[in-house]
């Protein structure tokens, strides 16, 4: 179990540029989540995949944001035409669907990608 | 509206003593609760969880208590160690609805002094 990995760890970009982040979940996990954390706040849910299907997007995810998980393994989060308000830590988490009767799964987080938009 | 609240932004305790971190929630549909620890420049690390059918769950030095009627949970760390110094997040989910989405509090910064 190598844990959830994210790349890059840090990204500095200029306003208006596009950026893409990658997340590699724990290998046997079929669920993958993206969260965003800003200073002084807890992580906020952005979107969720079960295998390759994107099942929910938060209203925080504007049209400039797109996420994919093409083969149900790694995922990418792209932000187009970045704005200064996009500066945040972008966190990826993964989990295994709960077994029957279990309340829910436990999400394991990666180290995050810190985005700074100048 | 903030559905998960951690009203103490910070807490300072002496090494060896008990640390008690508190969390309140407003959504009565929440039935699964987790605590995460976060060091600077790292992602949150899962600590312990509890489902609504229990009122206590213990794992080593960490114990989580759940009071459903008060919509309150707490994390006890005994004994506290300097390496426990971090930000602690309380999170909740609704297994009957969006059981995949965690709602987090703003976190409490715990400092354990040697």
Short mmCIF file of N, CA and C in Angstrom, two decimals, chain A residues 21 36-39 84-90 113-117:
data_model
loop_
_atom_site.label_atom_id
_atom_site.label_comp_id
_atom_site.label_asym_id
_atom_site.label_seq_id
_atom_site.Cartn_x
_atom_site.Cartn_y
_atom_site.Cartn_z
N UNK A 21 -3.76 18.76 -12.65
CA UNK A 21 -3.20 18.01 -11.54
C UNK A 21 -3.55 16.53 -11.72
N UNK A 36 -11.05 20.74 -2.06
CA UNK A 36 -10.25 21.96 -2.09
C UNK A 36 -10.20 22.53 -0.68
N UNK A 37 -9.01 22.95 -0.27
CA UNK A 37 -8.86 23.55 1.05
C UNK A 37 -8.20 24.91 0.93
N UNK A 38 -8.86 25.93 1.49
CA UNK A 38 -8.28 27.26 1.55
C UNK A 38 -7.87 27.57 2.99
N UNK A 39 -7.10 28.62 3.16
CA UNK A 39 -6.52 28.94 4.46
C UNK A 39 -7.60 29.12 5.52
N UNK A 84 -7.24 34.23 -9.50
CA UNK A 84 -6.55 34.28 -8.21
C UNK A 84 -7.34 33.56 -7.13
N UNK A 85 -8.65 33.55 -7.25
CA UNK A 85 -9.49 32.86 -6.28
C UNK A 85 -9.36 31.34 -6.33
N UNK A 86 -8.69 30.83 -7.36
CA UNK A 86 -8.47 29.38 -7.44
C UNK A 86 -7.30 28.94 -6.58
N UNK A 87 -6.54 29.88 -6.05
CA UNK A 87 -5.39 29.54 -5.21
C UNK A 87 -5.87 28.78 -3.98
N UNK A 88 -5.36 27.59 -3.80
CA UNK A 88 -5.81 26.71 -2.72
C UNK A 88 -4.96 25.45 -2.74
N UNK A 89 -5.22 24.58 -1.75
CA UNK A 89 -4.65 23.23 -1.75
C UNK A 89 -5.71 22.31 -2.34
N UNK A 90 -5.35 21.57 -3.36
CA UNK A 90 -6.27 20.62 -3.98
C UNK A 90 -5.90 19.22 -3.50
N UNK A 113 -1.96 19.18 -3.81
CA UNK A 113 -1.24 20.06 -4.73
C UNK A 113 -1.57 21.49 -4.33
N UNK A 114 -0.54 22.25 -3.97
CA UNK A 114 -0.74 23.66 -3.60
C UNK A 114 -0.66 24.50 -4.85
N UNK A 115 -1.77 25.15 -5.22
CA UNK A 115 -1.83 26.01 -6.40
C UNK A 115 -1.78 27.47 -5.98
N UNK A 116 -0.88 28.21 -6.60
CA UNK A 116 -0.80 29.66 -6.41
C UNK A 116 -1.00 30.32 -7.76
N UNK A 117 -2.00 31.18 -7.85
CA UNK A 117 -2.28 31.91 -9.09
C UNK A 117 -1.88 33.37 -8.89
#
